[in-house]
Amino acid sequence: MSVSRDFTCPLTRTSACPWTREKIIPGWRLQLHGGGSPVVGGGAVWVVDYPGGELRALDPATGRVRKQIAVGAVPHFVSPTLSGGRVFVGTLSGVTAIAGG
């Protein structure tokens, strides 16, 4: 799974749309296995890597991993939730809350 996807305009079936006049080009990609949707907040892009049971904070400009935090076994397609300066991840044993989101 890629964090970013190629954009295809529904009208032209290309990456160029008549109303934008600009081509949308992905800045970076990150391959994940069984990952859910990323979330953006607290100056990072937050993703969960399913096989490793890790929460990752990515640099939004480069995609570089800033932090990796073990959260334990997680269900397929789990997505982190941001609230009140924390990142919450549903795991197979409950919910893990991490300061910094």
Short mmCIF file of N, CA, C and O in Angstrom, two decimals:
data_model
loop_
_atom_site.label_atom_id
_atom_site.label_comp_id
_atom_site.label_asym_id
_atom_site.label_seq_id
_atom_site.Cartn_x
_atom_site.Cartn_y
_atom_site.Cartn_z
N MET A 1 0.84 -1.17 0.00
CA MET A 1 0.00 0.00 0.00
C MET A 1 0.88 1.23 0.00
O MET A 1 1.83 1.32 0.73
N SER A 2 0.55 2.21 -0.78
CA SER A 2 1.29 3.46 -0.83
C SER A 2 0.56 4.51 -0.02
O SER A 2 -0.66 4.56 0.00
N VAL A 3 1.34 5.34 0.63
CA VAL A 3 0.74 6.44 1.37
C VAL A 3 0.15 7.45 0.40
O VAL A 3 -0.89 8.03 0.63
N SER A 4 0.83 7.72 -0.69
CA SER A 4 0.28 8.62 -1.70
C SER A 4 -0.04 7.81 -2.94
O SER A 4 0.54 6.78 -3.20
N ARG A 5 -1.00 8.28 -3.71
CA ARG A 5 -1.41 7.59 -4.94
C ARG A 5 -1.32 8.56 -6.10
O ARG A 5 -1.44 9.75 -5.94
N ASP A 6 -1.16 7.99 -7.29
CA ASP A 6 -1.20 8.82 -8.48
C ASP A 6 -2.62 9.34 -8.66
O ASP A 6 -3.59 8.61 -8.46
N PHE A 7 -2.74 10.60 -9.04
CA PHE A 7 -4.04 11.22 -9.26
C PHE A 7 -4.44 11.02 -10.71
O PHE A 7 -3.65 11.21 -11.62
N THR A 8 -5.68 10.62 -10.92
CA THR A 8 -6.22 10.52 -12.27
C THR A 8 -7.51 11.33 -12.34
O THR A 8 -8.44 11.09 -11.57
N CYS A 9 -7.55 12.30 -13.24
CA CYS A 9 -8.73 13.13 -13.41
C CYS A 9 -9.84 12.29 -14.04
O CYS A 9 -9.61 11.60 -15.04
N PRO A 10 -11.05 12.33 -13.48
CA PRO A 10 -12.14 11.54 -14.05
C PRO A 10 -12.56 11.99 -15.45
O PRO A 10 -13.11 11.21 -16.21
N LEU A 11 -12.28 13.23 -15.81
CA LEU A 11 -12.68 13.72 -17.12
C LEU A 11 -11.69 13.35 -18.21
O LEU A 11 -12.07 12.92 -19.30
N THR A 12 -10.40 13.53 -17.93
CA THR A 12 -9.39 13.31 -18.96
C THR A 12 -8.71 11.96 -18.85
O THR A 12 -7.99 11.56 -19.76
N ARG A 13 -8.91 11.27 -17.74
CA ARG A 13 -8.26 9.98 -17.46
C ARG A 13 -6.73 10.09 -17.49
O ARG A 13 -6.02 9.16 -17.82
N THR A 14 -6.22 11.29 -17.19
CA THR A 14 -4.78 11.52 -17.06
C THR A 14 -4.56 12.25 -15.74
O THR A 14 -5.49 12.52 -15.00
N SER A 15 -3.31 12.62 -15.48
CA SER A 15 -3.03 13.36 -14.25
C SER A 15 -3.25 14.86 -14.42
O SER A 15 -3.10 15.62 -13.47
N ALA A 16 -3.59 15.31 -15.62
CA ALA A 16 -3.87 16.73 -15.86
C ALA A 16 -5.37 16.95 -15.95
O ALA A 16 -6.07 16.27 -16.69
N CYS A 17 -5.88 17.88 -15.16
CA CYS A 17 -7.30 18.21 -15.20
C CYS A 17 -7.49 19.61 -15.78
O CYS A 17 -6.69 20.50 -15.52
N PRO A 18 -8.55 19.82 -16.53
CA PRO A 18 -8.76 21.13 -17.17
C PRO A 18 -8.92 22.26 -16.16
O PRO A 18 -8.59 23.40 -16.46
N TRP A 19 -9.42 22.00 -14.97
CA TRP A 19 -9.66 23.08 -14.02
C TRP A 19 -8.43 23.39 -13.17
O TRP A 19 -8.41 24.38 -12.47
N THR A 20 -7.38 22.58 -13.21
CA THR A 20 -6.20 22.87 -12.41
C THR A 20 -5.05 23.44 -13.23
O THR A 20 -4.25 24.20 -12.71
N ARG A 21 -4.94 23.02 -14.48
CA ARG A 21 -3.85 23.42 -15.37
C ARG A 21 -2.48 22.96 -14.87
O ARG A 21 -1.47 23.37 -15.37
N GLU A 22 -2.46 22.19 -13.82
CA GLU A 22 -1.21 21.68 -13.31
C GLU A 22 -1.30 20.17 -13.13
O GLU A 22 -2.37 19.64 -12.86
N LYS A 23 -0.20 19.53 -13.30
CA LYS A 23 -0.13 18.09 -13.09
C LYS A 23 0.16 17.84 -11.61
O LYS A 23 1.04 18.47 -11.03
N ILE A 24 -0.57 16.92 -11.01
CA ILE A 24 -0.34 16.57 -9.62
C ILE A 24 0.66 15.42 -9.60
O ILE A 24 0.43 14.38 -10.21
N ILE A 25 1.77 15.64 -8.91
CA ILE A 25 2.83 14.65 -8.87
C ILE A 25 3.08 14.25 -7.41
O ILE A 25 3.31 15.11 -6.57
N PRO A 26 3.02 12.95 -7.10
CA PRO A 26 3.31 12.52 -5.72
C PRO A 26 4.72 12.94 -5.31
O PRO A 26 5.66 12.83 -6.10
N GLY A 27 4.85 13.41 -4.09
CA GLY A 27 6.15 13.84 -3.58
C GLY A 27 6.99 12.69 -3.05
O GLY A 27 8.21 12.71 -3.16
N TRP A 28 6.33 11.68 -2.46
CA TRP A 28 7.04 10.53 -1.92
C TRP A 28 6.06 9.39 -1.70
O TRP A 28 4.86 9.61 -1.73
N ARG A 29 6.58 8.19 -1.48
CA ARG A 29 5.76 7.00 -1.24
C ARG A 29 6.37 6.19 -0.11
O ARG A 29 7.57 6.21 0.09
N LEU A 30 5.51 5.43 0.57
CA LEU A 30 5.97 4.50 1.61
C LEU A 30 5.16 3.23 1.47
O LEU A 30 3.93 3.27 1.46
N GLN A 31 5.82 2.11 1.33
CA GLN A 31 5.14 0.83 1.21
C GLN A 31 4.81 0.29 2.60
O GLN A 31 5.69 0.24 3.46
N LEU A 32 3.55 -0.08 2.80
CA LEU A 32 3.09 -0.69 4.06
C LEU A 32 2.35 -1.97 3.73
O LEU A 32 1.81 -2.12 2.63
N HIS A 33 2.27 -2.87 4.68
CA HIS A 33 1.56 -4.12 4.49
C HIS A 33 0.33 -4.13 5.38
O HIS A 33 0.44 -4.11 6.60
N GLY A 34 -0.86 -4.14 4.77
CA GLY A 34 -2.10 -4.20 5.54
C GLY A 34 -2.39 -2.95 6.33
O GLY A 34 -3.09 -2.99 7.32
N GLY A 35 -1.83 -1.84 5.92
CA GLY A 35 -1.99 -0.59 6.66
C GLY A 35 -3.34 0.06 6.41
O GLY A 35 -3.94 -0.12 5.37
N GLY A 36 -3.81 0.79 7.39
CA GLY A 36 -5.04 1.58 7.25
C GLY A 36 -4.69 2.95 6.68
O GLY A 36 -3.59 3.19 6.18
N SER A 37 -5.63 3.86 6.78
CA SER A 37 -5.43 5.21 6.26
C SER A 37 -4.48 6.00 7.15
O SER A 37 -4.54 5.90 8.37
N PRO A 38 -3.61 6.80 6.54
CA PRO A 38 -2.75 7.68 7.34
C PRO A 38 -3.56 8.86 7.85
O PRO A 38 -4.61 9.20 7.30
N VAL A 39 -3.08 9.50 8.91
CA VAL A 39 -3.67 10.74 9.40
C VAL A 39 -2.56 11.77 9.53
O VAL A 39 -1.39 11.42 9.71
N VAL A 40 -2.94 13.04 9.41
CA VAL A 40 -1.97 14.13 9.45
C VAL A 40 -2.30 15.03 10.63
O VAL A 40 -3.44 15.45 10.81
N GLY A 41 -1.30 15.34 11.44
CA GLY A 41 -1.48 16.25 12.56
C GLY A 41 -0.23 16.27 13.42
O GLY A 41 0.59 15.36 13.37
N GLY A 42 -0.10 17.32 14.22
CA GLY A 42 1.05 17.42 15.10
C GLY A 42 2.36 17.48 14.34
O GLY A 42 3.40 17.05 14.85
N GLY A 43 2.32 17.97 13.10
CA GLY A 43 3.53 18.12 12.32
C GLY A 43 4.04 16.83 11.70
O GLY A 43 5.20 16.76 11.28
N ALA A 44 3.21 15.78 11.65
CA ALA A 44 3.64 14.50 11.10
C ALA A 44 2.51 13.81 10.36
O ALA A 44 1.35 14.15 10.53
N VAL A 45 2.88 12.82 9.55
CA VAL A 45 1.92 11.90 8.95
C VAL A 45 2.05 10.62 9.76
O VAL A 45 3.14 10.06 9.89
N TRP A 46 0.94 10.15 10.34
CA TRP A 46 0.95 8.99 11.24
C TRP A 46 0.37 7.78 10.52
O TRP A 46 -0.72 7.86 9.95
N VAL A 47 1.11 6.66 10.52
CA VAL A 47 0.66 5.42 9.89
C VAL A 47 0.98 4.26 10.82
O VAL A 47 1.89 4.32 11.63
N VAL A 48 0.20 3.19 10.69
CA VAL A 48 0.45 1.97 11.46
C VAL A 48 0.91 0.89 10.49
O VAL A 48 0.27 0.66 9.47
N ASP A 49 2.04 0.26 10.82
CA ASP A 49 2.52 -0.86 10.03
C ASP A 49 1.99 -2.14 10.67
O ASP A 49 2.35 -2.47 11.80
N TYR A 50 1.09 -2.82 9.97
CA TYR A 50 0.39 -3.97 10.51
C TYR A 50 1.31 -5.12 10.95
O TYR A 50 1.25 -5.55 12.10
N PRO A 51 2.17 -5.65 10.07
CA PRO A 51 2.95 -6.82 10.50
C PRO A 51 3.86 -6.54 11.69
O PRO A 51 4.04 -7.40 12.54
N GLY A 52 4.42 -5.35 11.75
CA GLY A 52 5.35 -5.03 12.83
C GLY A 52 4.68 -4.49 14.08
O GLY A 52 5.31 -4.36 15.12
N GLY A 53 3.38 -4.16 14.00
CA GLY A 53 2.69 -3.57 15.14
C GLY A 53 3.33 -2.27 15.59
O GLY A 53 3.50 -2.02 16.77
N GLU A 54 3.71 -1.44 14.61
CA GLU A 54 4.39 -0.19 14.92
C GLU A 54 3.60 1.02 14.42
O GLU A 54 3.04 0.99 13.33
N LEU A 55 3.62 2.05 15.23
CA LEU A 55 3.11 3.36 14.81
C LEU A 55 4.32 4.14 14.32
O LEU A 55 5.37 4.15 14.97
N ARG A 56 4.17 4.76 13.17
CA ARG A 56 5.27 5.54 12.61
C ARG A 56 4.84 6.98 12.39
O ARG A 56 3.75 7.24 11.88
N ALA A 57 5.70 7.91 12.78
CA ALA A 57 5.51 9.33 12.51
C ALA A 57 6.45 9.68 11.36
O ALA A 57 7.66 9.50 11.46
N LEU A 58 5.87 10.15 10.26
CA LEU A 58 6.64 10.47 9.06
C LEU A 58 6.74 11.97 8.86
O LEU A 58 5.80 12.72 9.17
N ASP A 59 7.85 12.40 8.32
CA ASP A 59 8.01 13.79 7.94
C ASP A 59 7.10 14.05 6.75
O ASP A 59 7.19 13.36 5.74
N PRO A 60 6.18 15.04 6.85
CA PRO A 60 5.24 15.26 5.75
C PRO A 60 5.89 15.72 4.45
O PRO A 60 5.36 15.48 3.37
N ALA A 61 7.06 16.33 4.51
CA ALA A 61 7.71 16.83 3.31
C ALA A 61 8.51 15.75 2.59
O ALA A 61 8.58 15.74 1.37
N THR A 62 9.09 14.81 3.36
CA THR A 62 10.00 13.84 2.76
C THR A 62 9.54 12.39 2.87
O THR A 62 10.04 11.53 2.15
N GLY A 63 8.65 12.10 3.81
CA GLY A 63 8.23 10.72 4.07
C GLY A 63 9.20 9.96 4.95
O GLY A 63 8.99 8.80 5.27
N ARG A 64 10.27 10.61 5.37
CA ARG A 64 11.27 9.97 6.24
C ARG A 64 10.65 9.63 7.58
O ARG A 64 9.88 10.39 8.14
N VAL A 65 10.97 8.46 8.12
CA VAL A 65 10.45 8.04 9.42
C VAL A 65 11.14 8.85 10.51
O VAL A 65 12.36 8.81 10.66
N ARG A 66 10.34 9.61 11.27
CA ARG A 66 10.87 10.39 12.39
C ARG A 66 10.89 9.57 13.67
O ARG A 66 11.80 9.68 14.48
N LYS A 67 9.81 8.81 13.89
CA LYS A 67 9.68 7.98 15.09
C LYS A 67 9.04 6.65 14.71
O LYS A 67 8.20 6.60 13.82
N GLN A 68 9.43 5.60 15.41
CA GLN A 68 8.80 4.29 15.31
C GLN A 68 8.50 3.85 16.72
O GLN A 68 9.39 3.82 17.56
N ILE A 69 7.23 3.54 16.99
CA ILE A 69 6.82 3.18 18.34
C ILE A 69 6.08 1.85 18.28
O ILE A 69 5.08 1.72 17.57
N ALA A 70 6.56 0.86 19.02
CA ALA A 70 5.89 -0.44 19.08
C ALA A 70 4.58 -0.29 19.85
O ALA A 70 4.56 0.23 20.96
N VAL A 71 3.47 -0.73 19.23
CA VAL A 71 2.16 -0.67 19.90
C VAL A 71 1.58 -2.06 20.12
O VAL A 71 0.54 -2.21 20.75
N GLY A 72 2.22 -3.09 19.59
CA GLY A 72 1.72 -4.46 19.74
C GLY A 72 0.87 -4.87 18.56
O GLY A 72 0.72 -4.14 17.58
N ALA A 73 0.30 -6.04 18.66
CA ALA A 73 -0.51 -6.60 17.57
C ALA A 73 -1.72 -5.71 17.28
O ALA A 73 -2.42 -5.29 18.21
N VAL A 74 -1.94 -5.43 16.01
CA VAL A 74 -3.04 -4.56 15.59
C VAL A 74 -3.90 -5.29 14.55
O VAL A 74 -3.41 -6.15 13.83
N PRO A 75 -5.19 -4.92 14.46
CA PRO A 75 -6.03 -5.51 13.41
C PRO A 75 -5.66 -4.95 12.04
O PRO A 75 -5.08 -3.87 11.94
N HIS A 76 -6.00 -5.69 10.99
CA HIS A 76 -5.79 -5.19 9.63
C HIS A 76 -6.50 -3.85 9.46
O HIS A 76 -7.58 -3.63 10.01
N PHE A 77 -5.90 -2.99 8.69
CA PHE A 77 -6.48 -1.71 8.28
C PHE A 77 -6.74 -0.75 9.44
O PHE A 77 -7.58 0.14 9.33
N VAL A 78 -6.04 -0.90 10.54
CA VAL A 78 -6.19 0.03 11.66
C VAL A 78 -5.61 1.39 11.27
O VAL A 78 -4.61 1.47 10.57
N SER A 79 -6.28 2.46 11.69
CA SER A 79 -5.81 3.82 11.44
C SER A 79 -5.65 4.52 12.78
O SER A 79 -6.50 4.37 13.66
N PRO A 80 -4.60 5.31 12.93
CA PRO A 80 -4.45 6.07 14.17
C PRO A 80 -5.49 7.19 14.23
O PRO A 80 -6.03 7.62 13.21
N THR A 81 -5.77 7.63 15.44
CA THR A 81 -6.68 8.76 15.66
C THR A 81 -5.93 9.81 16.48
O THR A 81 -5.25 9.47 17.45
N LEU A 82 -6.06 11.07 16.10
CA LEU A 82 -5.39 12.16 16.81
C LEU A 82 -6.41 12.97 17.60
O LEU A 82 -7.47 13.32 17.07
N SER A 83 -6.06 13.27 18.86
CA SER A 83 -6.93 14.11 19.68
C SER A 83 -6.16 14.59 20.90
O SER A 83 -5.47 13.80 21.55
N GLY A 84 -6.29 15.87 21.19
CA GLY A 84 -5.71 16.43 22.41
C GLY A 84 -4.22 16.22 22.56
O GLY A 84 -3.73 15.98 23.67
N GLY A 85 -3.47 16.28 21.46
CA GLY A 85 -2.03 16.11 21.54
C GLY A 85 -1.58 14.66 21.72
O GLY A 85 -0.44 14.40 22.06
N ARG A 86 -2.47 13.72 21.49
CA ARG A 86 -2.14 12.30 21.60
C ARG A 86 -2.51 11.57 20.31
O ARG A 86 -3.37 11.99 19.57
N VAL A 87 -1.84 10.44 20.12
CA VAL A 87 -2.17 9.53 19.02
C VAL A 87 -2.72 8.26 19.65
O VAL A 87 -2.10 7.69 20.55
N PHE A 88 -3.90 7.84 19.20
CA PHE A 88 -4.54 6.64 19.72
C PHE A 88 -4.54 5.57 18.64
O PHE A 88 -4.87 5.85 17.49
N VAL A 89 -4.18 4.35 19.05
CA VAL A 89 -4.17 3.22 18.12
C VAL A 89 -4.92 2.06 18.76
O VAL A 89 -4.60 1.64 19.87
N GLY A 90 -5.95 1.57 18.06
CA GLY A 90 -6.65 0.38 18.53
C GLY A 90 -5.81 -0.85 18.26
O GLY A 90 -5.35 -1.06 17.15
N THR A 91 -5.57 -1.65 19.30
CA THR A 91 -4.76 -2.86 19.16
C THR A 91 -5.64 -4.08 19.45
O THR A 91 -6.80 -3.93 19.83
N LEU A 92 -5.08 -5.26 19.31
CA LEU A 92 -5.83 -6.47 19.61
C LEU A 92 -6.05 -6.65 21.11
O LEU A 92 -6.85 -7.48 21.52
N SER A 93 -5.35 -5.86 21.92
CA SER A 93 -5.51 -5.98 23.37
C SER A 93 -6.10 -4.73 24.01
O SER A 93 -6.18 -4.64 25.23
N GLY A 94 -6.52 -3.75 23.22
CA GLY A 94 -7.11 -2.53 23.77
C GLY A 94 -6.75 -1.32 22.92
O GLY A 94 -6.66 -1.39 21.70
N VAL A 95 -6.52 -0.20 23.59
CA VAL A 95 -6.14 1.05 22.92
C VAL A 95 -4.84 1.54 23.51
O VAL A 95 -4.67 1.54 24.74
N THR A 96 -3.93 1.93 22.65
CA THR A 96 -2.66 2.51 23.09
C THR A 96 -2.70 4.00 22.80
O THR A 96 -3.05 4.41 21.70
N ALA A 97 -2.36 4.83 23.82
CA ALA A 97 -2.32 6.28 23.67
C ALA A 97 -0.87 6.73 23.78
O ALA A 97 -0.17 6.33 24.71
N ILE A 98 -0.47 7.57 22.84
CA ILE A 98 0.92 8.05 22.81
C ILE A 98 0.91 9.57 22.74
O ILE A 98 0.21 10.15 21.91
N ALA A 99 1.65 10.21 23.61
CA ALA A 99 1.75 11.67 23.59
C ALA A 99 2.55 12.10 22.39
O ALA A 99 3.48 11.42 21.96
N GLY A 100 2.19 13.23 21.79
CA GLY A 100 2.97 13.76 20.70
C GLY A 100 2.21 13.98 19.42
O GLY A 100 2.77 14.41 18.43
N GLY A 101 0.92 13.70 19.38
CA GLY A 101 0.15 13.91 18.16
C GLY A 101 -0.52 15.21 18.19
O GLY A 101 -1.17 15.71 17.38
#
